[in-house]
Short mmCIF file of the C-alpha atoms (twelve columns), coordinates in Angstrom:
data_MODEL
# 
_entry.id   MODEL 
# 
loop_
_atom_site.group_PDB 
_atom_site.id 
_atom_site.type_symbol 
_atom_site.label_atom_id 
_atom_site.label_alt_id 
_atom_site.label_comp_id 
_atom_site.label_asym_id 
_atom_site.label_seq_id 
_atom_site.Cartn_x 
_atom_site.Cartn_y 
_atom_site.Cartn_z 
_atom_site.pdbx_PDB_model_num 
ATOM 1   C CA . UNK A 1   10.572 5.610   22.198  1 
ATOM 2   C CA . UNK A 2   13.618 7.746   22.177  1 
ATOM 3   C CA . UNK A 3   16.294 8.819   19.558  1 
ATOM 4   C CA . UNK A 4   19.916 7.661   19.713  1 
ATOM 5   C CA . UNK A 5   22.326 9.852   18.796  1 
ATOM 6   C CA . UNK A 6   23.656 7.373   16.444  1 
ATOM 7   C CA . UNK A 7   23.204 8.739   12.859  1 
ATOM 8   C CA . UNK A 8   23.515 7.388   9.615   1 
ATOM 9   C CA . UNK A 9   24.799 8.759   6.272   1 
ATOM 10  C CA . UNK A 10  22.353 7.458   3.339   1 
ATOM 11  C CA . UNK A 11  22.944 8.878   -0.042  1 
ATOM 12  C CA . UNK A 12  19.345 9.352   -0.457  1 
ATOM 13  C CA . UNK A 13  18.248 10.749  1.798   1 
ATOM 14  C CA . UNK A 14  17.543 14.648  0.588   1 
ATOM 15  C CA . UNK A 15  19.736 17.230  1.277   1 
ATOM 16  C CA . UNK A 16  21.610 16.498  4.511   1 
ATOM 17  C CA . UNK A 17  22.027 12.965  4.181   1 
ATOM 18  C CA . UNK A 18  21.915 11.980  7.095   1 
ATOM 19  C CA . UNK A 19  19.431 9.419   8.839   1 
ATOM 20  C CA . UNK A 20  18.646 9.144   11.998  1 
ATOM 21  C CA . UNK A 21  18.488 5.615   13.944  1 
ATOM 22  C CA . UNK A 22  15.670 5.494   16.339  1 
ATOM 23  C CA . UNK A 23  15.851 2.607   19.121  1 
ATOM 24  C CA . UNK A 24  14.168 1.763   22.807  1 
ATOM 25  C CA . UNK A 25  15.730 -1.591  25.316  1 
ATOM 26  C CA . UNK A 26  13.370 -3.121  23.400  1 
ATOM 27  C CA . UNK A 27  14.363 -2.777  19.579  1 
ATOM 28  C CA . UNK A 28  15.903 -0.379  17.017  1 
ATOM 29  C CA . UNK A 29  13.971 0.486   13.419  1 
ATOM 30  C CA . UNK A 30  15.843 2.836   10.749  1 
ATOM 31  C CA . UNK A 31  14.157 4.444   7.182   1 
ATOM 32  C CA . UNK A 32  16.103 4.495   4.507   1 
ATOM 33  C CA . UNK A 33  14.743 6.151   1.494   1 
ATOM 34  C CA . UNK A 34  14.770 3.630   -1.449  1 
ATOM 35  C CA . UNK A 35  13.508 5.317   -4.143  1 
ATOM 36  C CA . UNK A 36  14.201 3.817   -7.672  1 
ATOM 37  C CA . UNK A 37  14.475 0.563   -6.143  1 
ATOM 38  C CA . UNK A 38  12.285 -2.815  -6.157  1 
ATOM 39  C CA . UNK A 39  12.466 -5.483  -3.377  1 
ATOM 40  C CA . UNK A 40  14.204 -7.951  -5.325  1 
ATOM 41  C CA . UNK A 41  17.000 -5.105  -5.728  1 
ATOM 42  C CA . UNK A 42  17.540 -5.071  -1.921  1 
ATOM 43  C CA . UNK A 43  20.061 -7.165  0.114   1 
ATOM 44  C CA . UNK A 44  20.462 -6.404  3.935   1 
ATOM 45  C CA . UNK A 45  23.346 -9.390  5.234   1 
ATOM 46  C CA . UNK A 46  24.520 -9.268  9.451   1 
ATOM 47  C CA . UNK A 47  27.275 -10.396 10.231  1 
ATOM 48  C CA . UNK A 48  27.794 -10.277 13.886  1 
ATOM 49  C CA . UNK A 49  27.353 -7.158  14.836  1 
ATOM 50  C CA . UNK A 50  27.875 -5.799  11.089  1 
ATOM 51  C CA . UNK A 51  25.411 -4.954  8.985   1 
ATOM 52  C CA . UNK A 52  25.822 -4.836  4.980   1 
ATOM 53  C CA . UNK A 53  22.680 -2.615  3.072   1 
ATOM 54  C CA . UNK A 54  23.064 -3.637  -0.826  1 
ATOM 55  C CA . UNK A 55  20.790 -1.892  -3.389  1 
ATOM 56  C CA . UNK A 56  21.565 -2.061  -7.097  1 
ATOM 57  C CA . UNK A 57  19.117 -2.607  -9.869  1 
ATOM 58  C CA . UNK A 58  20.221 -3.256  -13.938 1 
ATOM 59  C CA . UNK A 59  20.484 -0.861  -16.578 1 
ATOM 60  C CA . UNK A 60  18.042 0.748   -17.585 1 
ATOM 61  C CA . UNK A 61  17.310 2.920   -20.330 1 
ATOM 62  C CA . UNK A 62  15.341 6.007   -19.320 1 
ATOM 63  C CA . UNK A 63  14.557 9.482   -21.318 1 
ATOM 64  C CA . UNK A 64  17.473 11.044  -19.707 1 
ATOM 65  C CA . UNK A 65  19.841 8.064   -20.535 1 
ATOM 66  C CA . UNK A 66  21.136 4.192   -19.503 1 
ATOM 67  C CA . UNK A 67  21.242 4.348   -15.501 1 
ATOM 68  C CA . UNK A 68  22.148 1.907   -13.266 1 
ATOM 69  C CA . UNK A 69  22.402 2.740   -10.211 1 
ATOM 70  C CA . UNK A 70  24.438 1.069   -6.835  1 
ATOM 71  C CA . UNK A 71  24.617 2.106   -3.266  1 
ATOM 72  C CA . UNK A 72  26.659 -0.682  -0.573  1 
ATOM 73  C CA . UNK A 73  26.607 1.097   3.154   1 
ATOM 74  C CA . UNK A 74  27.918 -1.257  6.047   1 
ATOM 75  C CA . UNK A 75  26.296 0.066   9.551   1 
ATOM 76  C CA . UNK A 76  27.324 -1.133  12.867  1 
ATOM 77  C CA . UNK A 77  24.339 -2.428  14.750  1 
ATOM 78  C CA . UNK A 78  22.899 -0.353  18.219  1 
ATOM 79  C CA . UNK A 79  24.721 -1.629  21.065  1 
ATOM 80  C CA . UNK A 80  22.967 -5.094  22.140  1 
ATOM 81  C CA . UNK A 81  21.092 -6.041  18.949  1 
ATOM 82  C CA . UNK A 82  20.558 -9.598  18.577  1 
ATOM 83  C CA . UNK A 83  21.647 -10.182 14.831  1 
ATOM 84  C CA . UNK A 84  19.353 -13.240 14.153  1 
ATOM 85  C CA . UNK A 85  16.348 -10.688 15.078  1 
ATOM 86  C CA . UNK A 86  17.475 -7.909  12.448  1 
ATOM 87  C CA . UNK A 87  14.795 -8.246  9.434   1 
ATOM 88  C CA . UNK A 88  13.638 -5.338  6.575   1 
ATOM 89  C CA . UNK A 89  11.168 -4.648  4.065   1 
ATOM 90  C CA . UNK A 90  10.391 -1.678  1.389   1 
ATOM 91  C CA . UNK A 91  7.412  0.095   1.737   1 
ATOM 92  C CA . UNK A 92  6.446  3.508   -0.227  1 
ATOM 93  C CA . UNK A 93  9.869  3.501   -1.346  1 
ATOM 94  C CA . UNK A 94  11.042 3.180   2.337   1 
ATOM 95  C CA . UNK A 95  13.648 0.295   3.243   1 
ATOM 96  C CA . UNK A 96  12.486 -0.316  6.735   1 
ATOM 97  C CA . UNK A 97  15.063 -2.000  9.083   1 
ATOM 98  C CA . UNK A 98  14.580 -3.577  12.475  1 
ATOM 99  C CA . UNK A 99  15.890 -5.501  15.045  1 
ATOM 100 C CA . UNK A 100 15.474 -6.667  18.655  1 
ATOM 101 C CA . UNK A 101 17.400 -6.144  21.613  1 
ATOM 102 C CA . UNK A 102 19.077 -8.783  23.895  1 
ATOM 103 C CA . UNK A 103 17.263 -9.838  26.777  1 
ATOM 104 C CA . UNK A 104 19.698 -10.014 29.631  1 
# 
C-alpha cells in the first residue's frame, strides 16, 4: 500500500494537524483521532464525491468547566471512490474511514 499525497487537516490531530490519507487501486482508509468522542457522537454523510465528518457531543460539566465540543470537516473523496462503499467506525478513540475503489 502506498501514501497519497493527499493530506488532511484534523483539529485533533497533535501538533501539526495534519492527517495523512493512505489509499491503493483497491481502497482508501484515513485515522482520525476522536478522542472525547462516543460512536453515537459521530456522523460521516457522502454525497457524491463529498464527504461530511460530524462529531459533536452535549455539554458536559467537567472539573475544568461546561464543554461541549464540535468539529464539521467536509473532505473530497480519493479520485475513483465509489461513495456507496465509504463506511467508518471508532476504535481506541480512532474514527476509522474507508472506502473502495471503482472497478473499471
Amino acid at each position: 500500500m502506498t501514501q497519497a499525497a493527499n493530506v488532511w487537516q484534523w483539529p485533533l490531530q497533535g501538533k501539526e494537524g495534519a492527517v495523512k490519507v493512505i489509499e491503493d487501486r483497491r481502497h482508501f482508509e484515513v485515522g482520525l483521532d476522536a478522542t472525547y468522542f462516543k460512536d453515537e457522537d459521530i456522523t460521516v454523510k457522502v454525497i457524491d464525491n463529498q464527504m461530511e465528518i460530524m462529531l459533536e457531543h452535549e455539554q458536559r460539566t467537567s472539573r475544568f468547566g461546561v464543554v461541549k465540543r464540535t468539529i464539521n470537516r467536509c473532505y473530497r473523496l480519493p479520485e475513483g471512490v465509489d461513495p456507496r462503499t465509504v463506511r467508518h467506525h471508532l476504535y481506541n478513540n480512532v474514527l476509522y474511514i474507508r472506502g473502495d475503489k471503482r472497478w473499471y
